[in-house]
Coordinates of C-alpha atoms in Angstrom, one line a residue:
M1 CA 12.2 -18.3 -32.7
Q2 CA 8.6 -18.5 -33.9
T3 CA 7.5 -21.0 -31.2
E4 CA 4.2 -19.7 -29.7
I5 CA 4.1 -20.0 -25.9
E6 CA 0.9 -20.3 -23.9
V7 CA 0.5 -19.3 -20.3
R8 CA -2.8 -19.9 -18.5
A9 CA -4.3 -18.0 -15.6
D10 CA -4.6 -20.2 -12.5
D11 CA -4.0 -19.3 -8.8
W12 CA -3.4 -15.8 -7.5
L13 CA 0.4 -16.1 -7.7
I14 CA 0.6 -17.0 -11.4
N15 CA -2.1 -14.5 -12.1
A16 CA 0.0 -11.7 -10.5
G17 CA 2.9 -12.8 -12.6
L18 CA 0.7 -12.7 -15.7
V19 CA -0.4 -9.2 -15.0
G20 CA 3.3 -8.2 -14.4
F21 CA 4.4 -9.8 -17.6
L22 CA 1.7 -7.9 -19.5
N23 CA 2.7 -4.7 -17.9
I24 CA 6.3 -5.3 -18.9
V25 CA 5.9 -6.4 -22.6
G26 CA 2.7 -4.5 -23.2
K27 CA -0.7 -6.2 -23.7
E28 CA -0.7 -5.2 -27.4
N29 CA 2.2 -7.5 -28.0
V30 CA 0.5 -10.7 -26.8
R31 CA -2.7 -12.5 -27.8
M32 CA -5.3 -12.9 -25.1
N33 CA -8.0 -15.4 -25.2
G34 CA -10.1 -16.2 -22.2
Q35 CA -7.9 -17.5 -19.4
S36 CA -4.7 -17.7 -21.6
I37 CA -2.1 -15.4 -23.2
Y38 CA -0.1 -16.4 -26.2
F39 CA 3.2 -14.9 -27.4
K40 CA 6.1 -15.7 -29.7
A41 CA 9.4 -16.7 -28.1
D42 CA 11.2 -13.8 -29.9
L43 CA 9.2 -11.4 -27.7
L44 CA 11.6 -12.4 -25.0
V45 CA 14.6 -11.0 -26.8
G46 CA 15.9 -8.1 -24.7
F47 CA 13.2 -8.8 -22.1
E48 CA 15.7 -8.0 -19.3
D49 CA 15.8 -4.4 -20.4
K50 CA 12.0 -4.3 -20.6
Y51 CA 11.8 -5.8 -17.2
F52 CA 13.8 -3.1 -15.4
N53 CA 12.5 -0.3 -17.6
F54 CA 9.0 -1.0 -16.4
F55 CA 10.0 -0.7 -12.8
I56 CA 12.1 2.4 -13.4
Q57 CA 9.3 4.2 -15.2
E58 CA 6.7 3.1 -12.7
Y59 CA 8.6 4.1 -9.5
K60 CA 11.0 6.7 -11.0
E61 CA 10.1 9.6 -8.7
T62 CA 10.6 7.4 -5.6
L63 CA 14.2 6.4 -6.6
A64 CA 17.3 7.6 -4.9
W65 CA 18.5 8.5 -8.4
F66 CA 15.6 11.0 -8.7
K67 CA 16.4 12.5 -5.3
I68 CA 20.0 13.1 -6.5
V69 CA 19.3 14.5 -9.9
S70 CA 16.3 16.7 -9.0
Y71 CA 18.6 19.1 -7.1
K72 CA 20.0 20.2 -10.5
D73 CA 17.1 22.6 -11.0
T74 CA 17.9 24.3 -7.6
M75 CA 21.5 24.7 -8.6
E76 CA 20.6 26.2 -12.0
R77 CA 18.2 28.6 -10.3
F78 CA 20.8 30.0 -7.9
R79 CA 23.4 30.2 -10.7
A80 CA 21.0 32.1 -13.0
E81 CA 20.5 34.8 -10.4
D82 CA 24.2 34.8 -9.3
F83 CA 23.2 33.5 -5.8
A84 CA 21.3 36.7 -5.0
S85 CA 18.6 34.8 -3.0
F86 CA 20.9 32.2 -1.5
D87 CA 20.4 32.3 2.3
E88 CA 21.0 30.3 5.4
K89 CA 18.0 28.0 4.6
A90 CA 19.4 27.3 1.2
L91 CA 22.8 26.5 2.8
N92 CA 21.2 24.1 5.2
D93 CA 19.3 22.5 2.4
L94 CA 22.5 22.0 0.5
N95 CA 24.3 20.5 3.5
K96 CA 21.4 18.1 4.1
Y97 CA 21.3 17.2 0.4
M98 CA 25.0 16.4 0.3
K99 CA 25.0 14.4 3.5
D100 CA 21.6 12.7 3.5
V101 CA 21.1 12.1 -0.2
V102 CA 24.3 12.2 -2.3
K103 CA 26.8 10.7 0.2
F104 CA 24.2 8.5 1.9
Y105 CA 23.2 6.7 -1.3
L106 CA 26.4 6.8 -3.4
K107 CA 28.5 5.3 -0.6
K108 CA 26.3 2.2 -0.5
S109 CA 28.0 -0.9 -1.7
N110 CA 25.2 -2.0 -4.0
Y111 CA 25.5 1.3 -5.9
I112 CA 29.3 1.2 -5.9
K113 CA 29.3 -2.2 -7.6
V114 CA 27.7 -0.7 -10.8
F115 CA 29.8 2.5 -11.0
S116 CA 32.1 0.8 -13.5
L117 CA 29.2 -0.3 -15.6
I118 CA 28.0 3.3 -15.9
D119 CA 31.4 4.9 -16.6
A120 CA 34.6 3.0 -16.0
K121 CA 36.6 6.2 -16.0
A122 CA 34.4 8.1 -13.5
N123 CA 35.9 8.7 -10.1
V124 CA 32.8 9.0 -8.0
T125 CA 34.7 8.4 -4.8
K126 CA 36.9 11.4 -5.4
W127 CA 33.9 13.6 -6.2
L128 CA 32.2 12.6 -2.9
E129 CA 35.4 13.3 -1.0
N130 CA 35.5 16.8 -2.5
L131 CA 32.0 17.6 -1.2
N132 CA 32.3 19.5 2.1
T133 CA 29.5 20.7 4.3
I134 CA 29.6 24.5 5.0
N135 CA 28.8 25.6 8.5
L136 CA 28.6 29.0 10.2
T137 CA 30.1 29.5 13.6
K138 CA 27.9 31.0 16.4
K139 CA 29.7 34.3 16.1
Q140 CA 29.4 34.6 12.3
Q141 CA 26.6 36.7 10.8
W142 CA 25.2 35.6 7.4
E143 CA 25.7 39.0 5.7
D144 CA 29.3 39.2 6.8
V145 CA 30.3 35.8 5.4
K146 CA 27.9 35.3 2.5
I147 CA 30.4 36.1 -0.2
D148 CA 32.9 33.5 1.2
I149 CA 30.2 30.9 1.6
V150 CA 28.9 31.4 -1.9
E151 CA 32.4 30.7 -3.2
K152 CA 32.5 27.5 -1.2
V153 CA 29.0 26.6 -2.5
K154 CA 30.2 27.1 -6.1
R155 CA 33.1 24.7 -5.5
N156 CA 30.6 22.1 -4.2
Y157 CA 28.4 22.8 -7.2
I158 CA 31.3 21.8 -9.5
Q159 CA 31.5 18.4 -7.8
L160 CA 27.8 18.0 -7.8
D161 CA 27.8 18.7 -11.6
F162 CA 30.1 15.8 -12.1
I163 CA 27.9 13.5 -9.9
I164 CA 24.6 14.6 -11.3
D165 CA 25.8 14.3 -14.9
F166 CA 27.1 10.9 -14.1
C167 CA 23.7 9.9 -12.7
L168 CA 21.8 11.6 -15.6
G169 CA 23.4 9.6 -18.3
E170 CA 21.4 6.8 -19.9
K171 CA 23.4 4.1 -18.1
G172 CA 23.2 6.1 -14.8
L173 CA 19.4 5.7 -14.6
K174 CA 19.7 2.2 -16.0
Y175 CA 22.0 0.8 -13.4
L176 CA 21.4 3.0 -10.3
G177 CA 17.6 2.8 -10.9
A178 CA 17.8 -1.0 -11.2
K179 CA 19.9 -1.4 -8.1
N180 CA 17.5 0.8 -6.1
L181 CA 14.4 -1.1 -7.3
I182 CA 16.0 -4.5 -6.6
Y183 CA 16.0 -3.8 -2.9
S184 CA 12.9 -1.6 -2.7
V185 CA 10.3 -3.3 -5.0
I186 CA 11.5 -6.5 -6.7
N187 CA 12.6 -8.2 -3.4
K188 CA 9.0 -7.9 -2.2
G189 CA 8.1 -10.7 -4.6
W190 CA 11.1 -13.0 -4.6
T191 CA 14.7 -13.3 -3.4
G192 CA 17.6 -15.7 -3.1
T193 CA 18.3 -16.1 -6.8
S194 CA 19.8 -14.2 -9.7
F195 CA 20.8 -10.6 -8.6
L196 CA 19.1 -11.2 -5.2
Y197 CA 21.4 -14.1 -4.5
T198 CA 23.9 -12.9 -1.9
K199 CA 26.8 -14.7 -3.5
T200 CA 26.1 -13.8 -7.1
K201 CA 29.2 -13.3 -9.2
L202 CA 27.6 -11.0 -11.8
A203 CA 27.8 -7.3 -11.2
D204 CA 25.4 -6.5 -14.0
P205 CA 21.8 -7.1 -12.8
Y206 CA 20.5 -7.2 -16.3
L207 CA 22.9 -10.0 -17.3
D208 CA 22.2 -11.7 -14.1
Y209 CA 18.4 -11.7 -14.8
K210 CA 18.9 -12.8 -18.4
T211 CA 21.1 -15.7 -17.3
S212 CA 18.8 -16.8 -14.5
F213 CA 15.4 -16.5 -16.1
L214 CA 15.5 -15.8 -19.9
D215 CA 18.2 -18.1 -21.2
P216 CA 16.5 -21.2 -19.6
V217 CA 13.3 -20.3 -21.4
L218 CA 14.9 -19.9 -24.8
D219 CA 16.8 -23.2 -24.3
Y220 CA 13.6 -24.9 -23.1
V221 CA 11.5 -24.1 -26.1
D222 CA 14.1 -25.5 -28.4
S223 CA 14.7 -28.7 -26.3
E224 CA 13.6 -32.2 -27.1
L225 CA 11.3 -33.1 -24.2
S226 CA 9.7 -36.3 -25.4
K227 CA 11.7 -38.4 -22.9
A228 CA 11.2 -36.0 -19.9
K229 CA 10.1 -37.8 -16.8
Y230 CA 8.5 -35.0 -14.8
N231 CA 5.9 -32.2 -15.3
C232 CA 5.7 -28.6 -14.1
F233 CA 3.3 -28.6 -11.1
N234 CA 1.7 -25.4 -12.4
C235 CA 1.2 -25.8 -16.2
N236 CA 1.9 -29.6 -16.5
L237 CA 4.5 -29.1 -19.3
P238 CA 7.3 -31.7 -19.3
I239 CA 10.5 -30.9 -17.5
K240 CA 13.7 -32.9 -17.2
N241 CA 14.3 -32.6 -13.5
L242 CA 12.9 -31.2 -10.2
K243 CA 15.6 -28.7 -9.4
T244 CA 13.7 -25.5 -9.9
G245 CA 10.9 -25.1 -7.4
L246 CA 9.3 -22.1 -5.7
S247 CA 11.9 -21.6 -3.0
F248 CA 12.7 -18.1 -4.3
M249 CA 9.2 -16.8 -3.9
N250 CA 8.7 -14.8 -0.7
D251 CA 6.3 -16.2 1.9
I252 CA 5.3 -19.0 -0.5
G253 CA 8.2 -21.3 -1.4
F254 CA 10.5 -23.5 0.7
D255 CA 13.9 -25.0 0.2
I256 CA 13.1 -28.5 -1.2
E257 CA 16.6 -29.7 -0.1
K258 CA 16.1 -28.8 3.5
K259 CA 12.3 -29.0 4.0
T260 CA 11.3 -32.4 2.6
S261 CA 8.6 -32.7 5.3
H262 CA 6.6 -30.1 3.4
V263 CA 5.7 -32.5 0.7
W264 CA 3.7 -35.7 0.6
D265 CA 5.7 -38.8 1.8
F266 CA 8.9 -36.7 1.7
N267 CA 9.0 -37.0 -2.1
N268 CA 9.1 -33.5 -3.7
D269 CA 7.1 -33.0 -6.8
I270 CA 6.9 -29.2 -6.7
A271 CA 9.0 -28.0 -9.6
T272 CA 8.4 -25.4 -12.3
C273 CA 9.2 -25.2 -16.0
P274 CA 11.4 -22.2 -17.1
I275 CA 8.4 -20.5 -18.6
C276 CA 6.4 -20.5 -15.3
R277 CA 9.6 -19.5 -13.4
L278 CA 9.9 -16.4 -15.7
I279 CA 6.3 -15.5 -15.1
Y280 CA 6.8 -15.9 -11.3
S281 CA 9.7 -13.4 -11.6
C282 CA 7.2 -10.9 -12.9
V283 CA 5.0 -11.0 -9.7
P284 CA 6.5 -7.7 -8.4
A285 CA 5.3 -6.0 -11.6
G286 CA 1.8 -7.4 -11.1
F287 CA 1.5 -5.9 -7.6
T288 CA 1.2 -2.2 -6.9
Y289 CA 3.5 -1.1 -4.0
V290 CA 3.3 2.0 -1.9
Y291 CA 5.6 2.3 1.2
G292 CA 6.5 -1.4 1.0
E293 CA 2.8 -2.5 1.0
G294 CA 1.5 -4.2 -2.1
M295 CA -2.0 -5.0 -3.5
F296 CA -3.3 -7.2 -6.2
I297 CA -6.9 -7.9 -7.3
N298 CA -7.3 -11.5 -8.4
D299 CA -10.2 -11.3 -10.8
S300 CA -10.7 -14.7 -12.3
Y301 CA -13.2 -13.6 -15.0
G302 CA -10.5 -13.5 -17.7
V303 CA -6.9 -12.4 -18.4
E304 CA -8.0 -9.2 -20.1
E305 CA -10.2 -8.1 -17.2
L306 CA -7.6 -9.3 -14.7
H307 CA -5.1 -6.9 -16.3
R308 CA -7.6 -4.1 -16.7
V309 CA -8.8 -3.9 -13.1
N310 CA -5.2 -3.9 -11.7
E311 CA -4.2 -1.3 -14.3
R312 CA -7.1 0.8 -13.2
M313 CA -6.0 0.5 -9.5
R314 CA -2.4 1.3 -10.4
N315 CA -3.4 4.4 -12.3
S316 CA -5.6 5.6 -9.5
I317 CA -2.7 5.2 -7.0
L318 CA -0.4 7.3 -9.3
R319 CA -3.1 10.0 -9.5
F320 CA -3.6 10.0 -5.7
N321 CA 0.1 10.1 -5.0
K322 CA 0.3 13.5 -6.7
D323 CA -1.4 14.7 -3.4
G324 CA 1.3 12.9 -1.3
I325 CA 2.4 9.3 -1.2
N326 CA 1.0 7.2 1.6
S327 CA -0.3 3.7 2.0
T328 CA -3.9 4.8 2.3
N329 CA -3.8 5.5 -1.5
T330 CA -3.7 1.7 -2.2
Y331 CA -7.1 1.4 -0.4
R332 CA -8.5 4.5 -2.1
A333 CA -7.4 3.1 -5.4
L334 CA -9.0 -0.3 -4.6
V335 CA -12.3 1.3 -3.8
E336 CA -12.2 3.4 -7.0
S337 CA -11.2 0.5 -9.2
I338 CA -13.9 -1.8 -8.1
T339 CA -16.7 0.7 -7.8
M340 CA -16.4 2.7 -11.0
E341 CA -19.8 2.5 -12.8
H342 CA -18.3 2.4 -16.2
E343 CA -16.1 -0.3 -17.8
N344 CA -18.6 -3.1 -17.2
N345 CA -18.8 -2.5 -13.5
R346 CA -22.1 -4.2 -13.1
R347 CA -20.4 -7.6 -13.5
Y348 CA -19.1 -7.2 -10.0
E349 CA -22.6 -7.8 -8.7
L350 CA -22.4 -11.4 -9.9
V351 CA -19.0 -12.6 -8.7
D352 CA -16.6 -12.5 -5.7
I353 CA -13.1 -11.1 -6.1
Q354 CA -10.0 -12.1 -4.2
L355 CA -7.8 -9.3 -2.9
V356 CA -4.2 -10.1 -2.1
R357 CA -2.3 -7.7 0.1
Y358 CA 1.4 -7.8 0.9
E359 CA 2.0 -6.2 4.3
N360 CA 4.8 -6.7 6.8
E361 CA 6.5 -9.2 4.5
H362 CA 3.5 -11.5 4.5
Y363 CA 0.6 -12.0 2.1
R364 CA -2.9 -11.5 3.4
F365 CA -6.0 -12.6 1.6
N366 CA -9.5 -11.3 1.5
L367 CA -12.5 -12.4 -0.5
L368 CA -14.4 -9.3 -1.7
S369 CA -17.9 -10.7 -1.7
K370 CA -20.6 -9.0 -3.7
K371 CA -22.1 -7.9 -0.4
M372 CA -18.9 -6.2 0.6
L373 CA -18.6 -4.6 -2.8
H374 CA -22.2 -3.3 -2.5
I375 CA -21.4 -1.8 0.9
V376 CA -18.3 -0.1 -0.3
N377 CA -20.0 1.2 -3.4
D378 CA -23.0 2.5 -1.3
S379 CA -20.6 4.2 1.2
K380 CA -18.3 6.0 -1.1
G381 CA -19.2 9.4 0.1
I382 CA -18.7 8.5 3.8
L383 CA -15.4 6.7 3.0
K384 CA -14.1 9.7 1.2
G385 CA -14.7 11.8 4.3
L386 CA -12.5 9.5 6.3
I387 CA -9.4 9.7 4.0
R388 CA -7.6 12.3 6.2
C389 CA -9.1 11.2 9.5
G390 CA -7.2 9.1 12.1
Y391 CA -5.8 8.9 15.7
K392 CA -2.5 8.2 17.4
E393 CA -1.7 5.1 19.4
G394 CA 1.8 5.7 20.9
N395 CA 4.0 6.5 17.9
L396 CA 1.6 4.9 15.4
N397 CA -0.9 6.9 13.4
V398 CA -4.0 4.9 12.5
N399 CA -5.9 6.0 9.4
L400 CA -9.7 5.6 9.7
Y401 CA -10.3 5.0 5.9
K402 CA -7.8 2.2 5.9
E403 CA -9.0 0.8 9.2
V404 CA -12.7 0.6 8.1
L405 CA -11.9 -1.0 4.8
Q406 CA -9.7 -3.7 6.5
H407 CA -12.6 -4.5 8.9
L408 CA -15.0 -4.8 6.0
M409 CA -12.6 -6.9 3.9
N410 CA -12.2 -9.3 6.9
N411 CA -16.0 -9.5 7.3
E412 CA -15.7 -7.9 10.7
N413 CA -18.3 -5.5 12.2
L414 CA -17.1 -2.0 13.3
F415 CA -18.3 -2.0 16.9
T416 CA -14.9 -2.3 18.4
L417 CA -13.6 0.6 16.3
I418 CA -16.7 2.7 17.1
H419 CA -16.3 2.1 20.8
K420 CA -12.6 3.1 20.7
L421 CA -13.3 6.3 18.8
I422 CA -16.2 7.4 21.1
Y423 CA -14.1 6.5 24.2
Y424 CA -11.1 8.5 23.0
K425 CA -13.3 11.5 22.4
Q426 CA -15.0 11.3 25.8
T427 CA -11.6 11.0 27.6
S428 CA -10.0 13.8 25.5
V429 CA -7.1 11.7 24.3
N430 CA -4.4 13.7 22.4
G431 CA -3.7 13.1 18.7
L432 CA -7.3 12.7 17.5
Y433 CA -8.1 13.8 14.0
Y434 CA -11.8 13.2 13.6
N435 CA -15.1 14.3 15.0
M436 CA -18.2 12.6 16.1
G437 CA -19.7 13.1 12.6
H438 CA -17.0 10.8 11.2
V439 CA -17.9 8.2 13.8
S440 CA -21.5 8.5 12.9
G441 CA -20.6 7.8 9.3
I442 CA -18.7 4.7 10.4
L443 CA -21.8 3.6 12.3
D444 CA -23.9 4.1 9.1
I445 CA -21.4 1.9 7.2
N446 CA -21.7 -0.7 10.0
T447 CA -25.4 -0.7 9.9
K448 CA -25.3 -1.4 6.1
F449 CA -22.8 -4.2 6.8
L450 CA -25.1 -5.8 9.4
K451 CA -28.1 -5.6 7.1
E452 CA -26.2 -7.2 4.2
M453 CA -25.1 -10.0 6.6
E454 CA -28.8 -10.3 7.6
V455 CA -28.0 -10.1 11.3
M456 CA -29.9 -6.9 12.0
T457 CA -33.0 -6.3 10.0
N458 CA -35.4 -4.8 12.5
I459 CA -33.8 -1.4 12.9
S460 CA -33.5 1.1 10.1
Q461 CA -30.9 3.9 9.4
N462 CA -33.5 6.5 10.1
Q463 CA -34.3 5.0 13.5
L464 CA -30.6 5.2 14.4
W465 CA -30.5 8.8 13.4
F466 CA -33.5 9.4 15.6
V467 CA -31.6 7.7 18.5
Q468 CA -28.7 10.1 17.9
N469 CA -31.0 13.0 18.2
C470 CA -32.4 11.5 21.4
G471 CA -28.9 11.5 22.7
K472 CA -28.5 15.2 21.9
E473 CA -31.7 16.0 23.7
F474 CA -30.6 13.9 26.7
K475 CA -27.4 15.9 26.9
E476 CA -29.2 19.2 26.5
G477 CA -31.5 18.1 29.4
Y478 CA -28.5 17.8 31.7
V479 CA -27.1 21.1 30.5
K480 CA -30.4 22.8 31.3
K481 CA -30.3 21.3 34.8
K482 CA -26.8 22.6 35.1
S483 CA -25.6 19.0 35.7
E484 CA -23.1 18.7 32.9
N485 CA -20.6 17.3 35.3
K486 CA -22.7 14.1 35.6
I487 CA -22.6 13.4 31.9
S488 CA -19.0 12.0 31.9
G489 CA -19.9 9.5 34.6
I490 CA -23.1 8.4 32.8
T491 CA -21.1 8.1 29.6
Y492 CA -18.5 5.9 31.3
K493 CA -21.2 3.5 32.6
L494 CA -23.0 3.3 29.3
L495 CA -19.8 2.6 27.3
N496 CA -18.8 -0.1 29.7
S497 CA -22.2 -1.8 29.4
L498 CA -21.9 -1.7 25.6
K499 CA -18.4 -3.0 25.7
V500 CA -19.3 -6.1 27.7
N501 CA -22.8 -6.5 26.1
D502 CA -24.6 -5.8 29.4
K503 CA -28.1 -4.9 28.3
D504 CA -29.5 -4.8 31.8
G505 CA -26.8 -2.5 33.1
F506 CA -27.2 -0.2 30.1
M507 CA -31.0 0.1 30.7
D508 CA -30.6 0.6 34.5
T509 CA -28.2 3.5 33.9
L510 CA -30.5 4.9 31.2
L511 CA -33.7 4.6 33.4
N512 CA -32.0 6.3 36.3
S513 CA -30.7 9.1 34.0
Y514 CA -34.1 9.7 32.3
S515 CA -35.9 9.6 35.7
Y516 CA -33.6 12.4 36.9
L517 CA -34.6 14.4 33.8
A518 CA -38.2 13.6 34.3
M519 CA -38.3 12.5 30.6
P520 CA -39.8 9.3 29.1
I521 CA -37.4 6.8 27.5
P522 CA -38.0 6.7 23.7
D523 CA -39.8 3.5 22.5
I524 CA -36.9 2.7 20.1
F525 CA -34.9 1.4 23.1
I526 CA -37.2 -1.6 23.4
K527 CA -36.0 -2.9 20.1
M528 CA -32.4 -3.0 21.3
F529 CA -33.2 -6.2 23.2
S530 CA -33.9 -8.2 20.0
N531 CA -30.2 -9.2 19.5
D532 CA -26.7 -8.1 20.4
E533 CA -26.2 -6.2 17.1
A534 CA -29.3 -4.2 17.6
F535 CA -28.3 -3.4 21.2
K536 CA -24.9 -2.1 20.2
S537 CA -26.2 -0.2 17.2
V538 CA -28.8 1.6 19.2
G539 CA -26.5 2.1 22.2
Y540 CA -23.6 3.6 20.2
A541 CA -26.0 5.8 18.2
F542 CA -27.2 7.2 21.5
M543 CA -23.7 7.7 22.7
L544 CA -22.8 9.6 19.5
G545 CA -25.7 12.0 20.2
V546 CA -24.5 12.4 23.8
G547 CA -21.0 13.0 22.8
G548 CA -21.8 15.2 19.7
E549 CA -19.7 18.2 19.0
K550 CA -19.8 21.1 16.6
T551 CA -16.1 21.7 16.3
K552 CA -14.0 19.9 13.7
K553 CA -10.4 18.8 14.3
E554 CA -7.6 19.2 11.8
D555 CA -6.9 16.5 9.3
G556 CA -4.6 13.7 10.2
G557 CA -3.8 10.0 9.8
N558 CA -1.8 10.3 6.6
T559 CA 1.6 9.0 7.7
D560 CA 2.7 5.8 9.3
E561 CA -0.8 4.4 9.1
K562 CA -1.6 1.2 10.8

């Protein structure tokens, strides 16, 4: 099979598939030239193994398989010391491990289906039945019953040895890992066909993938297509029929049999050749997923750069995840991958980049303009300080780093967020993990954003810092007059005026307050009438000074981020 296959970069979906394909086979095994990749058909021999191996190695430490086998070290440690340090906590950990990890996962039907493929003689069900939780009664004292409990623990360990060895085998990782990844990563990109078809008759996901995606390609390259009547809507290669469309792609495709109204004049022409279909199946390998959220940078400069920028982001995420896995890491990695000064970073000053995010089972798109990239690059220090900052809204933790970036990517100013953060501080809401210094940094980023958008050019960053200092002096004036109790009322009125864009109301409150202090109003406030952005920037800078604080709250916003 020496036939050379060409696949060209095109829209974001095929590009994500291309990056995924390169990740799976290794870019050194293909020829890249501009917007195309070239490879021999024999590269696809055994591709089904490479496909799953990529996902297994990439997400290995997040697998249920890893949670099961990683307990082996704990068992060996207690055995080596003859259970001398085994205590009630260790017993509780063992019970939780058996119940919430081993039994929870290995009793799932999708895992049970591949037990026979791992070892047909293994009786996993029996091993699980022989695992028994060990509990102390209220009257029992640990020291009195430790010897008996340790004997029971040893019996459980024997069953766990069987289970862990079963999982640790080459086929254990191969099949348990594949089954885990099918429903945690791969199904983020596509569903409804091959091993993700609910009525599939093949228990082996590797064979199922080969049958659905690989065999059609190998048959296609050897086929006589001179009389083919149709063309692939993506690459324009000839195809014999219109049966294989994009219905299996999440949030993109549709069932051409049921939704004929989605195409022009009810005549479907959306069909793909087997080669493009194979590339589309690699989309989950092109995205980087954390906590079910995926991200892909669609850089159209060339295939090589397309792969490099996404590889850089993926490597950054893996490095950040050593400090703890959370969805903010995808945004941290994005910032690092597009602002690194080496690896030809200057090119980003000349082009716009499309960012594709997979969140809440839908794709979201942003165009990272050169202005936005400049803002992010210029604000790296401020953004870094927001990584562990956030606040709670009900049961939801909102991370400020992620929130600020989402606003910028949507070309939205940050006034609404700034208002909320100041208001929460002034009203002493619980669950706040930031201080006014962080909000001041967000205002700085917003000022850069407004200047880049050329909607506020008459007020400088230094002037806003001066206004913040005016706010501090304003507060100190009320403290000296022993009228601190009036500050909260004034703050409430000023914030309300800012929220509804009431310049007159803001100035009335400010004039009355400064008159009470017998202090002149700084001239800078005159500039706030030039436009709405200037009014809000000066107003919120003043509020930051009034609400300034010296104490710093603990870090937060790392889990369940918005």
